[in-house]
Amino acid sequence: MADSVSKTIYLQTILELTYGQSREQVANNQIAEHLHVTPSSVSNMMAKLQESGEVDVEPYYGVTLTPKGQQIALRLTRIHRLMEVFFSEKLHLSSTNAYANAVHFDHHADDTLLTALDDFLGHPQTCPHGLPIPDATYTCDSHPHRNLNTLVAGTEFTIVGFNEDAELLEYLELTGVTLNSTWKFIGRMPFSGPLVIESLVSKKQIQISEHAANYVYTN
């Protein structure tokens, strides 16, 4: 992966992990987990991004996007999520497949294509994974949400979004967790085991790992 592309992917990742909250800090290990790279690789890239004025690094606490870094990340995120909508709605790819293919296009689209695509799709507000799409001014309104692993037993909820990670999306497809599906949080298995949730429609219970549940968003 080219260094210039690597930088933009890191910026997008930081934006996504904060769910669009520009001044929220992200720990290096969170970035490493999301990108499946080593913590040392993250540290090296954060040093480069800080030098170029795209992130602020607070040792031992995490990183935040600067206005410059956020502008770059919002533009790329807008392109990526519009591509996902196109692949999903018009080409009928699965949400996982739409995500995987959008990665190959989002760094090369120009503003003319971006505007045309947005118009063609009718200005969608969210991508197939429920995440907000930045508008034409690169403003991104984050919707109120809770992480699945923060709920208490007995809570009924609707899935409103997923973190965009290929392995997570494949995992959720296998477990049958879909956007806008409704569930009840039953509880956690002993010894830091997985979370148990029950479909409000089928009454089927499934288990979701604590790690995955941290990246599943509910109302």
PDB file of C-alpha atoms in Angstrom:
ATOM      1  CA  MET A   1       0.000   0.000   0.000  1.00  0.00           C
ATOM      2  CA  ALA A   2       1.396   3.367  -1.015  1.00  0.00           C
ATOM      3  CA  ASP A   3       2.298   5.740   1.772  1.00  0.00           C
ATOM      4  CA  SER A   4      -0.124   8.437   0.530  1.00  0.00           C
ATOM      5  CA  VAL A   5      -2.987   5.953   0.450  1.00  0.00           C
ATOM      6  CA  SER A   6      -2.031   4.583   3.850  1.00  0.00           C
ATOM      7  CA  LYS A   7      -2.301   8.040   5.376  1.00  0.00           C
ATOM      8  CA  THR A   8      -5.805   8.588   4.052  1.00  0.00           C
ATOM      9  CA  ILE A   9      -6.970   5.199   5.301  1.00  0.00           C
ATOM     10  CA  TYR A  10      -5.656   6.046   8.762  1.00  0.00           C
ATOM     11  CA  LEU A  11      -7.507   9.355   8.725  1.00  0.00           C
ATOM     12  CA  GLN A  12     -10.748   7.663   7.659  1.00  0.00           C
ATOM     13  CA  THR A  13     -10.309   5.097  10.398  1.00  0.00           C
ATOM     14  CA  ILE A  14      -9.873   7.727  13.107  1.00  0.00           C
ATOM     15  CA  LEU A  15     -13.002   9.521  11.888  1.00  0.00           C
ATOM     16  CA  GLU A  16     -15.003   6.306  11.866  1.00  0.00           C
ATOM     17  CA  LEU A  17     -13.861   5.176  15.305  1.00  0.00           C
ATOM     18  CA  THR A  18     -15.052   8.478  16.770  1.00  0.00           C
ATOM     19  CA  TYR A  19     -18.378   8.153  14.928  1.00  0.00           C
ATOM     20  CA  GLY A  20     -17.753  11.622  13.491  1.00  0.00           C
ATOM     21  CA  GLN A  21     -16.902  13.332  16.786  1.00  0.00           C
ATOM     22  CA  SER A  22     -13.856  15.346  15.735  1.00  0.00           C
ATOM     23  CA  ARG A  23     -12.435  16.039  19.199  1.00  0.00           C
ATOM     24  CA  GLU A  24     -12.837  12.538  20.585  1.00  0.00           C
ATOM     25  CA  GLN A  25      -9.564  10.711  21.154  1.00  0.00           C
ATOM     26  CA  VAL A  26      -8.793   7.340  19.620  1.00  0.00           C
ATOM     27  CA  ALA A  27      -6.222   5.011  21.156  1.00  0.00           C
ATOM     28  CA  ASN A  28      -3.507   3.525  18.965  1.00  0.00           C
ATOM     29  CA  ASN A  29      -4.572  -0.014  19.819  1.00  0.00           C
ATOM     30  CA  GLN A  30      -8.086   0.717  18.531  1.00  0.00           C
ATOM     31  CA  ILE A  31      -6.643   1.841  15.211  1.00  0.00           C
ATOM     32  CA  ALA A  32      -4.360  -1.199  15.081  1.00  0.00           C
ATOM     33  CA  GLU A  33      -7.286  -3.560  15.697  1.00  0.00           C
ATOM     34  CA  HIS A  34      -9.407  -1.906  13.037  1.00  0.00           C
ATOM     35  CA  LEU A  35      -6.715  -1.915  10.353  1.00  0.00           C
ATOM     36  CA  HIS A  36      -5.161  -5.243  11.408  1.00  0.00           C
ATOM     37  CA  VAL A  37      -1.704  -3.717  11.716  1.00  0.00           C
ATOM     38  CA  THR A  38       0.816  -3.628  14.547  1.00  0.00           C
ATOM     39  CA  PRO A  39       0.722  -0.907  17.237  1.00  0.00           C
ATOM     40  CA  SER A  40       4.217   0.158  16.185  1.00  0.00           C
ATOM     41  CA  SER A  41       2.960   0.760  12.633  1.00  0.00           C
ATOM     42  CA  VAL A  42       0.221   2.962  14.039  1.00  0.00           C
ATOM     43  CA  SER A  43       2.694   4.907  16.183  1.00  0.00           C
ATOM     44  CA  ASN A  44       4.940   5.523  13.187  1.00  0.00           C
ATOM     45  CA  MET A  45       2.049   6.712  11.037  1.00  0.00           C
ATOM     46  CA  MET A  46       0.659   8.950  13.786  1.00  0.00           C
ATOM     47  CA  ALA A  47       4.051  10.659  14.010  1.00  0.00           C
ATOM     48  CA  LYS A  48       3.926  11.346  10.254  1.00  0.00           C
ATOM     49  CA  LEU A  49       0.367  12.602  10.407  1.00  0.00           C
ATOM     50  CA  GLN A  50       1.177  14.879  13.322  1.00  0.00           C
ATOM     51  CA  GLU A  51       4.153  16.288  11.421  1.00  0.00           C
ATOM     52  CA  SER A  52       1.914  17.033   8.425  1.00  0.00           C
ATOM     53  CA  GLY A  53      -0.665  18.706  10.668  1.00  0.00           C
ATOM     54  CA  GLU A  54      -3.444  16.155  10.217  1.00  0.00           C
ATOM     55  CA  VAL A  55      -3.662  14.753  13.757  1.00  0.00           C
ATOM     56  CA  ASP A  56      -2.879  15.814  17.307  1.00  0.00           C
ATOM     57  CA  VAL A  57      -1.155  13.136  19.379  1.00  0.00           C
ATOM     58  CA  GLU A  58      -1.408  13.080  23.161  1.00  0.00           C
ATOM     59  CA  PRO A  59       1.000  10.415  24.440  1.00  0.00           C
ATOM     60  CA  TYR A  60      -0.650   7.605  26.440  1.00  0.00           C
ATOM     61  CA  TYR A  61      -4.131   8.985  25.701  1.00  0.00           C
ATOM     62  CA  GLY A  62      -4.713   8.901  21.970  1.00  0.00           C
ATOM     63  CA  VAL A  63      -5.037  10.951  18.810  1.00  0.00           C
ATOM     64  CA  THR A  64      -7.588  13.407  17.438  1.00  0.00           C
ATOM     65  CA  LEU A  65      -8.055  14.766  13.939  1.00  0.00           C
ATOM     66  CA  THR A  66      -7.069  18.359  13.267  1.00  0.00           C
ATOM     67  CA  PRO A  67      -9.415  20.457  11.095  1.00  0.00           C
ATOM     68  CA  LYS A  68      -7.147  19.667   8.134  1.00  0.00           C
ATOM     69  CA  GLY A  69      -7.174  15.946   8.859  1.00  0.00           C
ATOM     70  CA  GLN A  70     -10.912  15.879   9.423  1.00  0.00           C
ATOM     71  CA  GLN A  71     -11.603  17.621   6.096  1.00  0.00           C
ATOM     72  CA  ILE A  72      -9.585  14.980   4.248  1.00  0.00           C
ATOM     73  CA  ALA A  73     -11.248  12.144   6.148  1.00  0.00           C
ATOM     74  CA  LEU A  74     -14.768  13.514   5.599  1.00  0.00           C
ATOM     75  CA  ARG A  75     -14.266  13.842   1.845  1.00  0.00           C
ATOM     76  CA  LEU A  76     -12.960  10.296   1.512  1.00  0.00           C
ATOM     77  CA  THR A  77     -15.680   8.958   3.781  1.00  0.00           C
ATOM     78  CA  ARG A  78     -18.330  10.679   1.654  1.00  0.00           C
ATOM     79  CA  ILE A  79     -16.937   9.082  -1.502  1.00  0.00           C
ATOM     80  CA  HIS A  80     -16.619   5.664   0.108  1.00  0.00           C
ATOM     81  CA  ARG A  81     -20.140   5.556   1.538  1.00  0.00           C
ATOM     82  CA  LEU A  82     -21.785   6.849  -1.633  1.00  0.00           C
ATOM     83  CA  MET A  83     -19.965   4.097  -3.533  1.00  0.00           C
ATOM     84  CA  GLU A  84     -21.290   1.577  -1.032  1.00  0.00           C
ATOM     85  CA  VAL A  85     -24.853   2.764  -1.567  1.00  0.00           C
ATOM     86  CA  PHE A  86     -24.427   2.497  -5.339  1.00  0.00           C
ATOM     87  CA  PHE A  87     -22.984  -1.017  -5.193  1.00  0.00           C
ATOM     88  CA  SER A  88     -25.604  -2.161  -2.705  1.00  0.00           C
ATOM     89  CA  GLU A  89     -28.761  -0.546  -4.112  1.00  0.00           C
ATOM     90  CA  LYS A  90     -28.037  -0.465  -7.841  1.00  0.00           C
ATOM     91  CA  LEU A  91     -25.766  -3.491  -8.325  1.00  0.00           C
ATOM     92  CA  HIS A  92     -27.377  -5.520  -5.530  1.00  0.00           C
ATOM     93  CA  LEU A  93     -24.120  -6.530  -3.873  1.00  0.00           C
ATOM     94  CA  SER A  94     -24.178  -7.605  -0.239  1.00  0.00           C
ATOM     95  CA  SER A  95     -23.229  -4.910   2.237  1.00  0.00           C
ATOM     96  CA  THR A  96     -19.944  -6.721   2.899  1.00  0.00           C
ATOM     97  CA  ASN A  97     -19.157  -6.934  -0.809  1.00  0.00           C
ATOM     98  CA  ALA A  98     -20.154  -3.308  -1.318  1.00  0.00           C
ATOM     99  CA  TYR A  99     -17.713  -2.254   1.397  1.00  0.00           C
ATOM    100  CA  ALA A 100     -14.853  -4.342  -0.021  1.00  0.00           C
ATOM    101  CA  ASN A 101     -15.291  -2.937  -3.529  1.00  0.00           C
ATOM    102  CA  ALA A 102     -15.745   0.674  -2.438  1.00  0.00           C
ATOM    103  CA  VAL A 103     -12.272   0.553  -0.899  1.00  0.00           C
ATOM    104  CA  HIS A 104     -10.800   0.212  -4.405  1.00  0.00           C
ATOM    105  CA  PHE A 105     -12.555   3.307  -5.755  1.00  0.00           C
ATOM    106  CA  ASP A 106     -12.847   5.863  -2.988  1.00  0.00           C
ATOM    107  CA  HIS A 107      -9.316   7.300  -3.253  1.00  0.00           C
ATOM    108  CA  HIS A 108      -9.520   8.015  -6.974  1.00  0.00           C
ATOM    109  CA  ALA A 109     -12.936   9.657  -7.494  1.00  0.00           C
ATOM    110  CA  ASP A 110     -12.987  13.360  -8.363  1.00  0.00           C
ATOM    111  CA  ASP A 111     -15.581  15.963  -7.390  1.00  0.00           C
ATOM    112  CA  THR A 112     -17.444  15.700 -10.691  1.00  0.00           C
ATOM    113  CA  LEU A 113     -18.058  11.986 -10.190  1.00  0.00           C
ATOM    114  CA  LEU A 114     -18.902  12.525  -6.530  1.00  0.00           C
ATOM    115  CA  THR A 115     -21.574  15.147  -7.300  1.00  0.00           C
ATOM    116  CA  ALA A 116     -23.068  13.071 -10.113  1.00  0.00           C
ATOM    117  CA  LEU A 117     -23.188   9.959  -7.978  1.00  0.00           C
ATOM    118  CA  ASP A 118     -24.847  11.788  -5.083  1.00  0.00           C
ATOM    119  CA  ASP A 119     -27.488  13.228  -7.434  1.00  0.00           C
ATOM    120  CA  PHE A 120     -28.101   9.845  -9.076  1.00  0.00           C
ATOM    121  CA  LEU A 121     -28.640   8.161  -5.709  1.00  0.00           C
ATOM    122  CA  GLY A 122     -31.002  10.858  -4.456  1.00  0.00           C
ATOM    123  CA  HIS A 123     -28.674  12.213  -1.768  1.00  0.00           C
ATOM    124  CA  PRO A 124     -28.711   9.272   0.673  1.00  0.00           C
ATOM    125  CA  GLN A 125     -28.147  10.058   4.334  1.00  0.00           C
ATOM    126  CA  THR A 126     -26.527   6.772   5.423  1.00  0.00           C
ATOM    127  CA  CYS A 127     -24.488   3.956   3.907  1.00  0.00           C
ATOM    128  CA  PRO A 128     -25.636   0.287   3.884  1.00  0.00           C
ATOM    129  CA  HIS A 129     -24.103  -0.117   7.353  1.00  0.00           C
ATOM    130  CA  GLY A 130     -26.146   2.713   8.864  1.00  0.00           C
ATOM    131  CA  LEU A 131     -23.269   5.179   9.107  1.00  0.00           C
ATOM    132  CA  PRO A 132     -23.888   8.846   8.169  1.00  0.00           C
ATOM    133  CA  ILE A 133     -22.690  10.111   4.791  1.00  0.00           C
ATOM    134  CA  PRO A 134     -21.041  13.559   4.916  1.00  0.00           C
ATOM    135  CA  ASP A 135     -22.945  16.098   2.815  1.00  0.00           C
ATOM    136  CA  ALA A 136     -21.646  18.226  -0.055  1.00  0.00           C
ATOM    137  CA  THR A 137     -20.052  20.679   2.396  1.00  0.00           C
ATOM    138  CA  TYR A 138     -18.325  17.748   4.148  1.00  0.00           C
ATOM    139  CA  THR A 139     -20.434  18.167   7.245  1.00  0.00           C
ATOM    140  CA  CYS A 140     -21.303  14.957   9.034  1.00  0.00           C
ATOM    141  CA  ASP A 141     -24.047  14.866  11.642  1.00  0.00           C
ATOM    142  CA  SER A 142     -23.498  11.967  14.017  1.00  0.00           C
ATOM    143  CA  HIS A 143     -26.679  10.259  15.115  1.00  0.00           C
ATOM    144  CA  PRO A 144     -27.151   9.381  18.819  1.00  0.00           C
ATOM    145  CA  HIS A 145     -26.225   5.762  19.419  1.00  0.00           C
ATOM    146  CA  ARG A 146     -25.084   3.265  22.016  1.00  0.00           C
ATOM    147  CA  ASN A 147     -22.553   0.489  21.631  1.00  0.00           C
ATOM    148  CA  LEU A 148     -24.151  -2.933  21.971  1.00  0.00           C
ATOM    149  CA  ASN A 149     -21.752  -3.995  24.702  1.00  0.00           C
ATOM    150  CA  THR A 150     -22.864  -1.100  26.947  1.00  0.00           C
ATOM    151  CA  LEU A 151     -26.490  -2.231  27.252  1.00  0.00           C
ATOM    152  CA  VAL A 152     -27.958  -3.769  30.388  1.00  0.00           C
ATOM    153  CA  ALA A 153     -29.856  -7.045  30.528  1.00  0.00           C
ATOM    154  CA  GLY A 154     -33.488  -6.732  29.470  1.00  0.00           C
ATOM    155  CA  THR A 155     -32.943  -3.806  27.113  1.00  0.00           C
ATOM    156  CA  GLU A 156     -34.802  -3.947  23.801  1.00  0.00           C
ATOM    157  CA  PHE A 157     -33.009  -2.248  20.919  1.00  0.00           C
ATOM    158  CA  THR A 158     -32.684  -1.760  17.177  1.00  0.00           C
ATOM    159  CA  ILE A 159     -29.410  -2.160  15.270  1.00  0.00           C
ATOM    160  CA  VAL A 160     -28.668   1.241  13.709  1.00  0.00           C
ATOM    161  CA  GLY A 161     -25.094   0.808  12.453  1.00  0.00           C
ATOM    162  CA  PHE A 162     -21.872  -1.184  12.258  1.00  0.00           C
ATOM    163  CA  ASN A 163     -18.240  -0.212  12.228  1.00  0.00           C
ATOM    164  CA  GLU A 164     -16.867  -0.679   8.707  1.00  0.00           C
ATOM    165  CA  ASP A 165     -14.454  -3.566   9.037  1.00  0.00           C
ATOM    166  CA  ALA A 166     -14.469  -6.455   6.552  1.00  0.00           C
ATOM    167  CA  GLU A 167     -14.037  -9.157   9.212  1.00  0.00           C
ATOM    168  CA  LEU A 168     -16.749  -7.643  11.424  1.00  0.00           C
ATOM    169  CA  LEU A 169     -19.212  -7.401   8.534  1.00  0.00           C
ATOM    170  CA  GLU A 170     -18.602 -11.030   7.550  1.00  0.00           C
ATOM    171  CA  TYR A 171     -19.007 -12.083  11.186  1.00  0.00           C
ATOM    172  CA  LEU A 172     -22.332 -10.262  11.523  1.00  0.00           C
ATOM    173  CA  GLU A 173     -23.622 -11.739   8.264  1.00  0.00           C
ATOM    174  CA  LEU A 174     -22.870 -15.221   9.578  1.00  0.00           C
ATOM    175  CA  THR A 175     -24.629 -14.547  12.879  1.00  0.00           C
ATOM    176  CA  GLY A 176     -27.692 -13.020  11.199  1.00  0.00           C
ATOM    177  CA  VAL A 177     -27.379  -9.547  12.725  1.00  0.00           C
ATOM    178  CA  THR A 178     -28.699  -7.032  10.169  1.00  0.00           C
ATOM    179  CA  LEU A 179     -29.317  -3.317  10.036  1.00  0.00           C
ATOM    180  CA  ASN A 180     -32.653  -2.208  11.540  1.00  0.00           C
ATOM    181  CA  SER A 181     -33.284  -5.627  13.097  1.00  0.00           C
ATOM    182  CA  THR A 182     -34.788  -5.583  16.605  1.00  0.00           C
ATOM    183  CA  TRP A 183     -33.445  -7.505  19.589  1.00  0.00           C
ATOM    184  CA  LYS A 184     -33.488  -7.937  23.338  1.00  0.00           C
ATOM    185  CA  PHE A 185     -30.265  -8.039  25.300  1.00  0.00           C
ATOM    186  CA  ILE A 186     -30.411 -11.172  27.474  1.00  0.00           C
ATOM    187  CA  GLY A 187     -27.041 -10.900  29.211  1.00  0.00           C
ATOM    188  CA  ARG A 188     -23.435 -12.030  29.209  1.00  0.00           C
ATOM    189  CA  MET A 189     -22.107 -15.552  29.487  1.00  0.00           C
ATOM    190  CA  PRO A 190     -19.895 -16.262  32.560  1.00  0.00           C
ATOM    191  CA  PHE A 191     -16.135 -15.644  32.641  1.00  0.00           C
ATOM    192  CA  SER A 192     -16.232 -12.671  30.272  1.00  0.00           C
ATOM    193  CA  GLY A 193     -18.036 -14.757  27.702  1.00  0.00           C
ATOM    194  CA  PRO A 194     -20.037 -13.547  24.689  1.00  0.00           C
ATOM    195  CA  LEU A 195     -23.194 -11.460  24.818  1.00  0.00           C
ATOM    196  CA  VAL A 196     -26.540 -13.184  24.275  1.00  0.00           C
ATOM    197  CA  ILE A 197     -29.245 -11.371  22.318  1.00  0.00           C
ATOM    198  CA  GLU A 198     -32.703 -12.533  21.264  1.00  0.00           C
ATOM    199  CA  SER A 199     -34.580 -11.535  18.117  1.00  0.00           C
ATOM    200  CA  LEU A 200     -37.863  -9.781  18.894  1.00  0.00           C
ATOM    201  CA  VAL A 201     -39.267 -11.279  15.678  1.00  0.00           C
ATOM    202  CA  SER A 202     -38.131 -14.912  15.599  1.00  0.00           C
ATOM    203  CA  LYS A 203     -37.240 -15.269  19.328  1.00  0.00           C
ATOM    204  CA  LYS A 204     -34.000 -16.913  18.211  1.00  0.00           C
ATOM    205  CA  GLN A 205     -31.052 -16.319  20.531  1.00  0.00           C
ATOM    206  CA  ILE A 206     -27.518 -15.783  19.254  1.00  0.00           C
ATOM    207  CA  GLN A 207     -24.168 -15.023  20.851  1.00  0.00           C
ATOM    208  CA  ILE A 208     -21.908 -12.126  19.882  1.00  0.00           C
ATOM    209  CA  SER A 209     -18.358 -11.676  21.095  1.00  0.00           C
ATOM    210  CA  GLU A 210     -17.615  -8.742  23.393  1.00  0.00           C
ATOM    211  CA  HIS A 211     -15.116  -7.399  20.863  1.00  0.00           C
ATOM    212  CA  ALA A 212     -17.611  -7.420  17.990  1.00  0.00           C
ATOM    213  CA  ALA A 213     -20.344  -5.910  20.178  1.00  0.00           C
ATOM    214  CA  ASN A 214     -18.144  -2.870  20.795  1.00  0.00           C
ATOM    215  CA  TYR A 215     -18.515  -1.995  17.110  1.00  0.00           C
ATOM    216  CA  VAL A 216     -22.259  -2.607  16.757  1.00  0.00           C
ATOM    217  CA  TYR A 217     -24.391   0.506  17.298  1.00  0.00           C
ATOM    218  CA  THR A 218     -27.929   0.550  18.687  1.00  0.00           C
ATOM    219  CA  ASN A 219     -30.617   3.173  19.293  1.00  0.00           C
TER     220      ASN A 219
END
